Every structure is written in C-alpha cells, then in structure tokens.
Short mmCIF file of C-alpha atoms in Angstrom, two decimals:
data_model
loop_
_atom_site.label_atom_id
_atom_site.label_comp_id
_atom_site.label_asym_id
_atom_site.label_seq_id
_atom_site.Cartn_x
_atom_site.Cartn_y
_atom_site.Cartn_z
CA GLN I 13 -225.29 -186.75 92.15
CA VAL I 14 -221.88 -187.69 90.81
CA GLN I 15 -219.04 -185.88 92.52
CA VAL I 16 -215.30 -186.12 92.28
CA VAL I 17 -213.31 -183.78 94.51
CA GLU I 18 -209.57 -183.35 94.22
CA SER I 19 -207.23 -182.34 97.01
CA GLY I 20 -203.53 -182.13 97.71
CA GLY I 21 -202.35 -179.47 95.31
CA GLY I 22 -199.85 -176.82 96.33
CA VAL I 23 -196.51 -175.20 95.66
CA VAL I 24 -193.47 -177.46 95.62
CA GLN I 25 -189.86 -177.20 94.54
CA PRO I 26 -188.47 -178.95 91.46
CA GLY I 27 -187.30 -182.46 92.14
CA THR I 28 -189.66 -183.01 95.03
CA SER I 29 -192.80 -185.13 95.40
CA LEU I 30 -196.49 -184.46 95.92
CA GLY I 31 -199.56 -186.65 96.27
CA LEU I 32 -203.05 -185.86 95.02
CA SER I 33 -206.28 -187.49 96.12
CA CYS I 34 -209.72 -187.59 94.62
CA ALA I 35 -212.79 -188.48 96.67
CA ALA I 36 -215.63 -189.93 94.62
CA SER I 37 -219.31 -190.14 95.47
CA GLY I 38 -222.69 -190.56 93.83
CA PHE I 39 -221.72 -193.53 91.68
CA THR I 40 -220.33 -197.05 92.02
CA PHE I 41 -216.66 -196.09 92.07
CA SER I 42 -215.40 -199.67 91.81
CA ARG I 43 -217.06 -200.14 88.42
CA HIS I 44 -215.48 -197.20 86.62
CA PRO I 45 -212.03 -196.54 85.21
CA MET I 46 -210.57 -193.26 86.41
CA HIS I 47 -208.25 -190.72 84.87
CA TRP I 48 -206.08 -187.76 85.73
CA VAL I 49 -205.98 -184.93 83.19
CA ARG I 50 -204.01 -181.72 83.56
CA GLN I 51 -204.19 -178.24 82.10
CA ALA I 52 -201.47 -175.64 82.29
CA ALA I 53 -202.62 -172.06 82.57
CA GLY I 54 -204.04 -170.84 79.27
CA LYS I 55 -203.28 -174.15 77.58
CA GLY I 56 -205.17 -177.20 76.40
CA LEU I 57 -205.98 -180.50 78.03
CA GLU I 58 -203.33 -183.17 78.56
CA TRP I 59 -204.25 -186.69 79.63
CA VAL I 60 -201.92 -187.90 82.39
CA ALA I 61 -202.93 -191.38 83.53
CA LEU I 62 -205.63 -194.05 83.53
CA ILE I 63 -206.41 -196.82 85.98
CA SER I 64 -208.86 -199.60 85.25
CA TYR I 65 -211.91 -200.17 87.45
CA ASP I 66 -210.14 -202.76 89.58
CA GLY I 67 -206.68 -201.20 89.53
CA SER I 68 -205.16 -204.06 87.55
CA ASN I 69 -204.17 -201.94 84.57
CA LYS I 70 -202.47 -198.56 84.56
CA TYR I 71 -201.41 -196.36 81.66
CA TYR I 72 -199.41 -193.14 81.59
CA ALA I 73 -198.53 -190.29 79.28
CA ASP I 74 -194.91 -190.45 78.15
CA SER I 75 -194.30 -187.10 79.87
CA VAL I 76 -194.96 -188.61 83.32
CA GLU I 77 -194.06 -192.29 82.84
CA GLY I 78 -191.68 -193.41 85.58
CA ARG I 79 -192.33 -190.33 87.72
CA PHE I 80 -196.07 -190.48 88.45
CA THR I 81 -198.06 -193.37 89.90
CA ILE I 82 -201.83 -193.69 89.71
CA SER I 83 -203.64 -195.88 92.22
CA ARG I 84 -207.06 -196.36 93.76
CA ASP I 85 -208.69 -197.70 96.89
CA ASN I 86 -212.13 -198.97 95.99
CA SER I 87 -212.98 -199.53 99.66
CA LYS I 88 -212.53 -195.79 100.23
CA ASN I 89 -213.88 -194.56 96.88
CA THR I 90 -210.64 -192.68 96.40
CA LEU I 91 -208.25 -192.14 93.49
CA TYR I 92 -204.64 -191.09 93.95
CA LEU I 93 -201.79 -189.63 91.95
CA GLN I 94 -198.32 -189.78 93.44
CA MET I 95 -196.00 -187.39 91.65
CA SER I 96 -192.22 -187.56 92.02
CA PHE I 97 -189.25 -185.74 90.51
CA LEU I 98 -191.53 -182.84 89.74
CA ARG I 99 -190.54 -180.37 87.03
CA ALA I 100 -191.60 -176.85 86.25
CA GLU I 101 -193.51 -178.17 83.24
CA ASP I 102 -195.71 -180.25 85.56
CA THR I 103 -197.29 -177.01 86.79
CA ALA I 104 -200.99 -177.26 85.99
CA VAL I 105 -204.49 -177.76 87.28
CA TYR I 106 -204.96 -181.50 87.78
CA TYR I 107 -208.44 -182.89 87.17
CA CYS I 108 -209.79 -186.17 88.48
CA VAL I 109 -212.08 -187.65 85.85
CA LYS I 110 -214.63 -190.45 85.95
CA GLY I 111 -214.43 -192.84 83.04
CA TYR I 112 -217.18 -194.62 81.19
CA LEU I 113 -218.79 -197.67 82.76
CA GLY I 114 -217.63 -201.00 81.47
CA THR I 115 -214.52 -200.10 79.54
CA SER I 116 -211.24 -198.30 80.00
CA TYR I 117 -211.74 -196.90 76.48
CA GLY I 118 -214.66 -194.58 76.83
CA PRO I 119 -215.55 -190.90 77.23
CA PHE I 120 -214.77 -188.86 80.33
CA ASP I 121 -218.19 -188.18 81.74
CA SER I 122 -217.57 -186.32 85.01
CA TRP I 123 -214.76 -183.95 85.93
CA GLY I 124 -213.74 -182.51 89.27
CA GLN I 125 -213.06 -178.81 89.78
CA GLY I 126 -209.33 -179.48 89.76
CA THR I 127 -206.43 -178.84 92.11
CA LEU I 128 -203.52 -176.57 91.25
CA VAL I 129 -199.98 -177.89 91.37
CA THR I 130 -197.21 -175.32 91.06
CA VAL I 131 -193.61 -176.44 90.72
CA SER I 132 -191.30 -173.55 91.36
CA SER I 133 -188.10 -172.74 93.19
CA ASP Z 15 -199.81 -191.41 69.26
CA ILE Z 16 -203.03 -190.31 67.58
CA VAL Z 17 -202.87 -186.61 66.72
CA MET Z 18 -206.12 -184.62 66.86
CA THR Z 19 -206.27 -181.52 64.69
CA GLN Z 20 -209.08 -179.02 65.21
CA SER Z 21 -210.14 -176.17 62.98
CA PRO Z 22 -210.59 -173.28 63.21
CA ASP Z 23 -208.61 -172.10 66.23
CA SER Z 24 -211.33 -169.56 66.97
CA LEU Z 25 -214.76 -168.75 65.66
CA ALA Z 26 -217.01 -165.69 65.98
CA VAL Z 27 -220.68 -166.32 65.27
CA SER Z 28 -223.75 -164.13 65.61
CA LEU Z 29 -226.40 -165.12 68.14
CA GLY Z 30 -228.81 -167.58 66.59
CA GLU Z 31 -226.44 -168.54 63.81
CA ARG Z 32 -224.73 -171.88 63.21
CA ALA Z 33 -221.25 -172.68 64.52
CA THR Z 34 -219.25 -175.55 63.05
CA ILE Z 35 -216.04 -176.99 64.45
CA ASN Z 36 -213.99 -179.63 62.67
CA CYS Z 37 -211.72 -182.30 64.07
CA ARG Z 38 -209.47 -184.67 62.19
CA SER Z 39 -207.57 -187.60 63.65
CA SER Z 40 -204.29 -188.99 62.34
CA GLN Z 41 -205.84 -192.45 62.15
CA SER Z 42 -209.33 -193.87 61.99
CA LEU Z 43 -211.27 -193.87 65.26
CA LEU Z 44 -213.82 -196.38 63.97
CA TYR Z 45 -213.64 -199.70 65.76
CA SER Z 46 -215.11 -202.20 63.34
CA PRO Z 47 -216.26 -204.91 65.80
CA ASN Z 48 -218.81 -202.54 67.38
CA ASN Z 49 -219.03 -199.93 64.59
CA LYS Z 50 -218.36 -197.11 67.06
CA ASN Z 51 -216.22 -194.04 66.62
CA TYR Z 52 -214.12 -193.40 69.74
CA LEU Z 53 -214.51 -189.61 69.61
CA ALA Z 54 -215.90 -187.15 72.14
CA TRP Z 55 -216.49 -183.40 72.32
CA TYR Z 56 -216.11 -181.28 75.46
CA GLN Z 57 -217.08 -177.73 76.33
CA GLN Z 58 -214.98 -175.69 78.74
CA LYS Z 59 -216.16 -172.33 80.02
CA PRO Z 60 -213.73 -169.93 81.73
CA GLY Z 61 -212.81 -171.03 85.22
CA GLN Z 62 -214.68 -174.32 84.91
CA PRO Z 63 -213.68 -177.92 84.20
CA PRO Z 64 -214.54 -179.42 80.83
CA LYS Z 65 -218.00 -180.86 80.35
CA LEU Z 66 -218.84 -183.82 78.15
CA LEU Z 67 -221.17 -182.87 75.30
CA ILE Z 68 -220.99 -185.65 72.71
CA TYR Z 69 -219.51 -189.15 72.75
CA TRP Z 70 -219.26 -192.03 70.29
CA ALA Z 71 -219.03 -189.12 67.79
CA SER Z 72 -222.76 -188.42 67.75
CA THR Z 73 -224.40 -189.40 71.07
CA ARG Z 74 -225.49 -186.38 73.05
CA GLU Z 75 -224.80 -186.55 76.78
CA SER Z 76 -227.86 -186.39 79.02
CA GLY Z 77 -228.92 -182.81 79.67
CA VAL Z 78 -227.03 -181.32 76.74
CA PRO Z 79 -229.28 -179.06 74.62
CA ASP Z 80 -230.25 -180.50 71.26
CA ARG Z 81 -228.72 -177.54 69.43
CA PHE Z 82 -225.43 -179.42 69.93
CA SER Z 83 -224.83 -182.27 67.51
CA GLY Z 84 -221.89 -184.37 66.44
CA SER Z 85 -221.28 -186.07 63.14
CA GLY Z 86 -218.60 -187.82 61.15
CA SER Z 87 -216.85 -191.16 61.06
CA GLY Z 88 -213.41 -192.62 60.62
CA ALA Z 89 -211.03 -189.70 60.87
CA ASP Z 90 -213.20 -186.64 60.17
CA PHE Z 91 -215.67 -185.25 62.66
CA THR Z 92 -217.78 -182.16 63.20
CA LEU Z 93 -219.41 -180.46 66.16
CA THR Z 94 -222.32 -178.22 65.21
CA ILE Z 95 -224.12 -175.69 67.34
CA SER Z 96 -227.27 -175.07 65.33
CA SER Z 97 -228.28 -171.77 66.91
CA LEU Z 98 -225.60 -170.13 69.02
CA GLN Z 99 -226.65 -168.87 72.44
CA ALA Z 100 -224.74 -166.49 74.70
CA GLU Z 101 -224.09 -169.31 77.17
CA ASP Z 102 -222.29 -171.31 74.46
CA VAL Z 103 -219.25 -169.02 74.59
CA ALA Z 104 -216.49 -171.47 75.51
CA VAL Z 105 -213.56 -173.48 74.25
CA TYR Z 106 -214.48 -176.77 72.61
CA TYR Z 107 -212.18 -179.78 72.51
CA CYS Z 108 -212.37 -183.00 70.57
CA GLN Z 109 -210.84 -186.11 72.11
CA GLN Z 110 -210.01 -189.61 70.95
CA TYR Z 111 -210.29 -192.47 73.40
CA TYR Z 112 -209.53 -195.19 70.87
CA GLY Z 113 -206.28 -195.92 72.63
CA THR Z 114 -203.68 -194.65 75.03
CA PRO Z 115 -202.36 -192.09 75.22
CA VAL Z 116 -205.77 -190.45 75.09
CA THR Z 117 -205.33 -187.24 73.12
CA PHE Z 118 -207.21 -183.99 72.73
CA GLY Z 119 -207.38 -181.39 70.01
CA HIS Z 120 -205.88 -178.01 70.88
CA GLY Z 121 -209.31 -176.44 71.27
CA THR Z 122 -211.55 -174.03 69.38
CA ALA Z 123 -212.66 -170.83 71.07
CA VAL Z 124 -216.22 -169.80 70.20
CA GLU Z 125 -217.30 -166.20 70.76
CA ILE Z 126 -220.21 -163.98 69.84
CA LYS Z 127 -219.82 -161.77 66.77
#
C-alpha cells in the first residue's frame, strides 16, 4: 500500500538549519508531484512547497520562499525539505504528501504521519 | 492568493442527522478547458494526518463512505454528511489546488450533539 514516512524533525534554535526526508513506497514515486504541508499545534493546514514529478518545477509559500528548498531523488524514492534561517513561527508538524498522478495541480491523496519541528531558544 | 472561507467554524449534529459545511473561494475554481473544479475536502481526526475525502468538488475518494458527498461549482461548494456517525467527529478542511500557493480553509469542527 501507499506509504510516505517523514523523518528528521527535532528541536533547533532560531536561525539554524534542519533537513527533513520522506521515504515513499507502494507507488511509482517518479510519476507523482510531491508536497510538504505543515500544521502548527491547534492550527490549520498550511501548504509549504511543491515539486513536480521530475523535479524540474518547484513552488513555495511566500512564508518560506528563499529559506526552504524542496528536492527529490527519484532513484531513491525520497523527498526532501531543507530548511534554513528557521524562525519560531516555523514550529509545526511537517507532512509529506503525495500529489495526484499526471499533474502538479491535483488533490493530495496520501499523507504521512508527520514529523515535528520545534524552533526554540 | 486564493482565499478559502469555510462556514460554520463548528457544527454540532445529532447522530443520524445531516451535517453541511460550506466553502467559498475568492475566485472561481472552475477550469473551463476540462470543466473541472479544483476543490478538495479533507477530514482530520485528532492526532492523525488529514485524509482525502472528495476531489474535483464531487468525486469521492476510494473507500470513503457514500454518506459523504461534495457539490458546488465555481466559487461555492458544500460538503454533506448525510447521516452523521460517531466516527465522523473530526475537523474538515476545503482546499483549492487551482494554483499556487495551494490554500486551505480554516477548518470546520464537527461534533455530536
């Protein structure tokens, strides 16, 4: 079955960097766009970034543009999110999300369990 | 950015009764070339990730009970739970994927009356 499993979360100080990974299985990873979505405690869902199936196109929320980088390795079925210059407001559960086959503009059909990132001094 | 506005913020419904959640977008989500509305609904239970319920405004995801239905077009959409069950207690989000940034409504919490 489809699985996406995030890793790499933790507690970091403001201004520092952290990298997240997402291991995908149960589907043809290289044919699907992938997203990162975050959720602060008790809050709603905030889309963070999108990468096209082949990695050629990347899009970011304004709140992370220039600080976060999304990437993928289709040979390893793995999605990444490199986060730099972290701020307290980046504290959230980060979800790796599988996008709809065939288009970057489609529903989010499988979500991981999430990994918690806490930015605190 | 496309703003998604959900109503109500919360909803208490008796078991077996109908629950209706509304979602309005700040611009049309209907893409004329394929006549599809780029709107999805998600269910999130406490401590769990969101789960896709409905996409293209009215297509039920595989495995989703048929008491869940989506309707609407353009900028006004509705999620209906025809007969509320105890396991439907959750927060429901609408989402537009018409363009980036992808945006979500703020969520509607559904509880049992």
